[in-house]
Amino acid sequence: MCGIIGDESVIGVYIQKWNKKQDVPWQYILADVLKKDYGVENCPKILKDENGKPYFENHEMEFNVSHSGEYLAIAVSEHPVGIDIQGQKAIRESTFRKVVQPQEEILFGAEREKDFLRLWTLKESFVKAEGKGLRIFMKDYYFEKENESYFVNYGGQRAAWTFNIEETLIENYFISVCGLEDEIRWIVR
């Protein structure tokens, strides 16, 4: 293994201000993270699988990338991982109806837009970790909440994924990470 943070298996999440049009490409930022935090001197070639999920050629580490507004989020792990970052915004009722499954209505309270964005980032992180992209239909899964933890029911059973949501690191942004590890190391640059 190439030095996952310490001796434990955790997901490293890196968040920084980023302007897609003006700043360096995210691939350079990922290469810098690999070099500084994982001891990987030369970033492996980045390819995309048949579903569009990026991966490293001939390297065991996994990663995922998301951006929204002025922020970039990168997740690095030993195992498949998905990440999504979204800035707070108004949600149209038609979008709400397309995304939210009947079983998920219980997840909504007085702050409907915030609850929606929380669920949206969970869903995005899940489909990205699964690596199937739009081949996973919204009706094929739904989220449940138990003791402040979120779980995904996929294909009629609770999937092994763990979910972490961060909504205090950056004001008005939600960040969800889906992986197999329970621990997250959050780094804001």
mmCIF file of C-alpha atoms in Angstrom:
data_model
loop_
_atom_site.group_PDB
_atom_site.id
_atom_site.type_symbol
_atom_site.label_atom_id
_atom_site.label_comp_id
_atom_site.label_asym_id
_atom_site.label_seq_id
_atom_site.Cartn_x
_atom_site.Cartn_y
_atom_site.Cartn_z
ATOM 1 C CA MET A 1 0.000 0.000 0.000
ATOM 2 C CA CYS A 2 1.229 3.483 -0.631
ATOM 3 C CA GLY A 3 0.802 5.028 2.781
ATOM 4 C CA ILE A 4 -2.859 5.557 3.496
ATOM 5 C CA ILE A 5 -2.983 8.098 6.310
ATOM 6 C CA GLY A 6 -1.222 6.462 9.260
ATOM 7 C CA ASP A 7 -1.725 2.752 9.774
ATOM 8 C CA GLU A 8 -5.481 2.963 9.632
ATOM 9 C CA SER A 9 -7.750 2.934 6.647
ATOM 10 C CA VAL A 10 -9.469 6.310 6.435
ATOM 11 C CA ILE A 11 -10.839 8.403 3.633
ATOM 12 C CA GLY A 12 -8.882 11.594 3.044
ATOM 13 C CA VAL A 13 -11.138 14.440 1.945
ATOM 14 C CA TYR A 14 -9.506 17.568 0.562
ATOM 15 C CA ILE A 15 -11.517 20.749 0.045
ATOM 16 C CA GLN A 16 -10.254 24.002 -1.383
ATOM 17 C CA LYS A 17 -11.385 27.101 -3.187
ATOM 18 C CA TRP A 18 -11.176 26.491 -6.893
ATOM 19 C CA ASN A 19 -12.233 28.233 -10.065
ATOM 20 C CA LYS A 20 -12.629 25.757 -12.902
ATOM 21 C CA LYS A 21 -11.823 28.402 -15.515
ATOM 22 C CA GLN A 22 -8.880 30.105 -13.800
ATOM 23 C CA ASP A 23 -7.163 27.642 -11.474
ATOM 24 C CA VAL A 24 -5.030 24.623 -12.310
ATOM 25 C CA PRO A 25 -6.922 21.498 -13.407
ATOM 26 C CA TRP A 26 -8.138 19.267 -10.575
ATOM 27 C CA GLN A 27 -5.750 16.544 -11.764
ATOM 28 C CA TYR A 28 -2.784 18.707 -10.661
ATOM 29 C CA ILE A 29 -4.355 19.262 -7.272
ATOM 30 C CA LEU A 30 -4.903 15.499 -6.914
ATOM 31 C CA ALA A 31 -1.264 14.858 -7.899
ATOM 32 C CA ASP A 32 -0.157 17.320 -5.202
ATOM 33 C CA VAL A 33 -2.338 15.574 -2.573
ATOM 34 C CA LEU A 34 -0.890 12.184 -3.540
ATOM 35 C CA LYS A 35 2.659 13.469 -3.301
ATOM 36 C CA LYS A 36 2.298 15.369 -0.003
ATOM 37 C CA ASP A 37 -0.009 13.056 1.936
ATOM 38 C CA TYR A 38 0.567 9.610 0.430
ATOM 39 C CA GLY A 39 4.162 9.645 -0.772
ATOM 40 C CA VAL A 40 3.247 8.996 -4.403
ATOM 41 C CA GLU A 41 5.898 10.926 -6.340
ATOM 42 C CA ASN A 42 4.357 10.573 -9.794
ATOM 43 C CA CYS A 43 0.599 10.661 -10.127
ATOM 44 C CA PRO A 44 -0.615 7.564 -11.972
ATOM 45 C CA LYS A 45 -2.370 8.102 -15.271
ATOM 46 C CA ILE A 46 -6.064 8.887 -14.789
ATOM 47 C CA LEU A 47 -8.491 6.949 -16.962
ATOM 48 C CA LYS A 48 -12.292 6.587 -17.040
ATOM 49 C CA ASP A 49 -14.181 3.307 -17.034
ATOM 50 C CA GLU A 50 -17.145 2.509 -19.296
ATOM 51 C CA ASN A 51 -19.478 4.383 -16.930
ATOM 52 C CA GLY A 52 -17.279 7.484 -16.781
ATOM 53 C CA LYS A 53 -15.840 6.884 -13.295
ATOM 54 C CA PRO A 54 -12.232 8.106 -13.077
ATOM 55 C CA TYR A 55 -9.568 5.733 -11.777
ATOM 56 C CA PHE A 56 -5.800 5.349 -11.651
ATOM 57 C CA GLU A 57 -4.139 3.110 -14.215
ATOM 58 C CA ASN A 58 -2.156 0.324 -12.496
ATOM 59 C CA HIS A 59 -2.546 1.708 -8.988
ATOM 60 C CA GLU A 60 -4.518 0.428 -6.011
ATOM 61 C CA MET A 61 -5.685 3.772 -4.598
ATOM 62 C CA GLU A 62 -9.171 5.057 -5.368
ATOM 63 C CA PHE A 63 -10.364 8.649 -5.662
ATOM 64 C CA ASN A 64 -13.348 10.754 -6.587
ATOM 65 C CA VAL A 65 -13.823 14.439 -7.378
ATOM 66 C CA SER A 66 -16.669 16.952 -7.151
ATOM 67 C CA HIS A 67 -16.974 20.712 -7.505
ATOM 68 C CA SER A 68 -19.665 23.269 -6.861
ATOM 69 C CA GLY A 69 -19.559 27.034 -6.897
ATOM 70 C CA GLU A 70 -16.093 28.082 -5.796
ATOM 71 C CA TYR A 71 -15.054 24.786 -4.157
ATOM 72 C CA LEU A 72 -13.382 21.559 -5.215
ATOM 73 C CA ALA A 73 -13.618 18.370 -3.139
ATOM 74 C CA ILE A 74 -11.399 15.313 -3.618
ATOM 75 C CA ALA A 75 -11.727 12.004 -1.748
ATOM 76 C CA VAL A 76 -8.859 9.470 -1.621
ATOM 77 C CA SER A 77 -9.219 5.941 -0.251
ATOM 78 C CA GLU A 78 -8.002 2.344 -0.357
ATOM 79 C CA HIS A 79 -11.504 1.335 -1.461
ATOM 80 C CA PRO A 80 -14.120 2.677 -3.877
ATOM 81 C CA VAL A 81 -15.250 6.122 -2.791
ATOM 82 C CA GLY A 82 -17.701 8.768 -3.921
ATOM 83 C CA ILE A 83 -17.935 12.432 -2.980
ATOM 84 C CA ASP A 84 -20.325 15.253 -3.744
ATOM 85 C CA ILE A 85 -20.256 18.912 -2.760
ATOM 86 C CA GLN A 86 -23.184 21.249 -3.352
ATOM 87 C CA GLY A 87 -23.758 24.854 -2.484
ATOM 88 C CA GLN A 88 -27.108 25.764 -1.001
ATOM 89 C CA LYS A 89 -29.642 26.819 -3.600
ATOM 90 C CA ALA A 90 -33.359 26.929 -4.266
ATOM 91 C CA ILE A 91 -34.911 23.643 -5.358
ATOM 92 C CA ARG A 92 -37.768 23.403 -7.838
ATOM 93 C CA GLU A 93 -40.701 21.184 -6.924
ATOM 94 C CA SER A 94 -40.270 19.184 -10.161
ATOM 95 C CA THR A 95 -36.663 18.371 -9.185
ATOM 96 C CA PHE A 96 -37.794 17.382 -5.703
ATOM 97 C CA ARG A 97 -40.387 14.951 -7.116
ATOM 98 C CA LYS A 98 -37.843 13.354 -9.488
ATOM 99 C CA VAL A 99 -35.229 12.771 -6.783
ATOM 100 C CA VAL A 100 -37.063 11.964 -3.557
ATOM 101 C CA GLN A 101 -38.473 8.459 -3.163
ATOM 102 C CA PRO A 102 -41.648 7.938 -1.071
ATOM 103 C CA GLN A 103 -39.596 6.159 1.635
ATOM 104 C CA GLU A 104 -37.388 9.252 1.947
ATOM 105 C CA GLU A 105 -40.181 11.724 2.752
ATOM 106 C CA ILE A 106 -39.560 11.027 6.452
ATOM 107 C CA LEU A 107 -36.103 12.649 6.098
ATOM 108 C CA PHE A 108 -37.656 16.083 5.516
ATOM 109 C CA GLY A 109 -38.501 18.624 8.180
ATOM 110 C CA ALA A 110 -38.954 22.378 8.393
ATOM 111 C CA GLU A 111 -35.778 23.123 6.383
ATOM 112 C CA ARG A 112 -36.886 21.357 3.219
ATOM 113 C CA GLU A 113 -34.223 22.842 0.886
ATOM 114 C CA LYS A 114 -31.378 21.959 3.252
ATOM 115 C CA ASP A 115 -32.807 18.470 3.761
ATOM 116 C CA PHE A 116 -33.064 18.065 -0.007
ATOM 117 C CA LEU A 117 -29.444 19.117 -0.601
ATOM 118 C CA ARG A 118 -28.279 16.778 2.155
ATOM 119 C CA LEU A 119 -30.126 13.899 0.450
ATOM 120 C CA TRP A 120 -28.938 14.978 -3.005
ATOM 121 C CA THR A 121 -25.273 14.881 -1.958
ATOM 122 C CA LEU A 122 -25.802 11.472 -0.330
ATOM 123 C CA LYS A 123 -27.298 10.127 -3.553
ATOM 124 C CA GLU A 124 -24.553 11.613 -5.724
ATOM 125 C CA SER A 125 -21.794 10.228 -3.495
ATOM 126 C CA PHE A 126 -23.462 6.795 -3.571
ATOM 127 C CA VAL A 127 -23.804 6.500 -7.364
ATOM 128 C CA LYS A 128 -20.240 7.760 -7.766
ATOM 129 C CA ALA A 129 -18.877 5.200 -5.281
ATOM 130 C CA GLU A 130 -20.873 2.409 -6.947
ATOM 131 C CA GLY A 131 -19.333 3.494 -10.230
ATOM 132 C CA LYS A 132 -22.444 2.820 -12.269
ATOM 133 C CA GLY A 133 -23.440 6.423 -12.840
ATOM 134 C CA LEU A 134 -26.835 6.883 -14.420
ATOM 135 C CA ARG A 135 -27.243 3.120 -14.745
ATOM 136 C CA ILE A 136 -28.517 3.204 -11.175
ATOM 137 C CA PHE A 137 -32.095 4.393 -11.326
ATOM 138 C CA MET A 138 -33.480 6.552 -8.523
ATOM 139 C CA LYS A 139 -36.285 4.060 -7.933
ATOM 140 C CA ASP A 140 -33.747 1.271 -7.298
ATOM 141 C CA TYR A 141 -32.559 2.739 -3.995
ATOM 142 C CA TYR A 142 -33.543 5.010 -1.158
ATOM 143 C CA PHE A 143 -31.973 6.436 1.967
ATOM 144 C CA GLU A 144 -32.902 5.778 5.569
ATOM 145 C CA LYS A 145 -31.725 7.476 8.738
ATOM 146 C CA GLU A 146 -31.117 5.685 12.004
ATOM 147 C CA ASN A 147 -29.481 7.207 15.105
ATOM 148 C CA GLU A 148 -28.119 10.164 13.109
ATOM 149 C CA SER A 149 -26.523 7.818 10.520
ATOM 150 C CA TYR A 150 -27.645 7.426 6.928
ATOM 151 C CA PHE A 151 -27.971 4.110 5.139
ATOM 152 C CA VAL A 152 -28.852 3.225 1.584
ATOM 153 C CA ASN A 153 -31.325 0.484 0.753
ATOM 154 C CA TYR A 154 -30.255 -0.787 -2.651
ATOM 155 C CA GLY A 155 -31.983 -3.647 -4.404
ATOM 156 C CA GLY A 156 -34.122 -4.423 -1.360
ATOM 157 C CA GLN A 157 -31.348 -4.592 1.242
ATOM 158 C CA ARG A 158 -29.128 -2.265 3.226
ATOM 159 C CA ALA A 159 -25.836 -1.798 1.363
ATOM 160 C CA ALA A 160 -22.442 -1.961 3.122
ATOM 161 C CA TRP A 161 -21.549 1.649 2.313
ATOM 162 C CA THR A 162 -20.993 4.181 5.075
ATOM 163 C CA PHE A 163 -21.936 7.831 4.661
ATOM 164 C CA ASN A 164 -20.514 10.976 6.180
ATOM 165 C CA ILE A 165 -22.035 14.405 5.745
ATOM 166 C CA GLU A 166 -20.252 17.639 6.535
ATOM 167 C CA GLU A 167 -22.211 20.868 6.542
ATOM 168 C CA THR A 168 -20.226 23.073 8.912
ATOM 169 C CA LEU A 169 -16.774 23.226 7.277
ATOM 170 C CA ILE A 170 -17.870 25.651 4.571
ATOM 171 C CA GLU A 171 -20.869 27.880 5.113
ATOM 172 C CA ASN A 172 -23.846 27.061 2.888
ATOM 173 C CA TYR A 173 -22.228 23.915 1.417
ATOM 174 C CA PHE A 174 -23.057 20.251 1.929
ATOM 175 C CA ILE A 175 -20.392 17.579 1.393
ATOM 176 C CA SER A 176 -21.229 13.873 1.428
ATOM 177 C CA VAL A 177 -18.766 11.015 1.242
ATOM 178 C CA CYS A 178 -19.659 7.396 0.523
ATOM 179 C CA GLY A 179 -17.094 4.694 1.220
ATOM 180 C CA LEU A 180 -16.352 1.522 3.107
ATOM 181 C CA GLU A 181 -14.331 3.204 5.865
ATOM 182 C CA ASP A 182 -15.989 4.714 8.914
ATOM 183 C CA GLU A 183 -13.373 7.409 9.437
ATOM 184 C CA ILE A 184 -12.839 10.566 7.424
ATOM 185 C CA ARG A 185 -9.911 12.950 7.612
ATOM 186 C CA TRP A 186 -11.171 16.395 6.513
ATOM 187 C CA ILE A 187 -8.559 18.795 5.149
ATOM 188 C CA VAL A 188 -9.585 22.306 4.101
ATOM 189 C CA ARG A 189 -6.944 24.229 2.185
#
